[in-house]
Amino acid sequence: MNKVKNSILEKLSQENKVESYPVDAFEVPAEYGQLFNDKNQKEIIHLLTKEITDTGFYKPIICYHCGAKQIIVDGVLRYNILKGLGVNRINCLILDWSPKSSNEIKDLIIDRK
């Protein structure tokens, strides 16, 4: 995992261009649902929603390209909140990386959590 983590973090630190995509261009990976249950994070979701609505700002989500979709590896809660607030476009950073396995996706999601 450390090899994958270090490689991705190095690429992420080099990539700092924020892009914007339509809300329907994103996808939450199945691996996220296998690792986390958003229902258990009500307080975090409430605080994050308040922060976004109060300030109008949010940290861009982090994704990688998979065909026409942007697969989210960091920012699923922000994505769901923004989608629920009716936002049309979401800011993101795109990793120049494609996972070789489901375990790589899980490792990155866990590390970014």
GROMACS .gro file of C-alpha atoms in nm, residues 13 24 36 41 44 47 52 56-57 65 75 78 83 88 103 105 107:
model
   17
   13SER     CA    1   0.121   1.717  -0.505
   24ASP     CA    2  -2.357   1.351  -1.317
   36PHE     CA    3  -1.801   0.306   0.492
   41GLN     CA    4  -2.156   0.990   0.987
   44ILE     CA    5  -1.992   1.506   1.007
   47LEU     CA    6  -2.124   2.009   0.999
   52ILE     CA    7  -2.051   2.466   0.267
   56GLY     CA    8  -1.996   2.873  -0.027
   57PHE     CA    9  -1.658   2.699  -0.034
   65HIS     CA   10  -1.078   0.915  -1.494
   75GLY     CA   11  -1.474   1.359  -0.111
   78ARG     CA   12  -1.881   1.648  -0.009
   83LYS     CA   13  -2.548   1.700  -0.517
   88ASN     CA   14  -2.468   2.164  -1.114
  103ASN     CA   15  -0.765  -0.329  -0.339
  105ILE     CA   16  -0.891   0.171  -0.480
  107ASP     CA   17  -0.619   0.149  -0.005
   0.00000   0.00000   0.00000
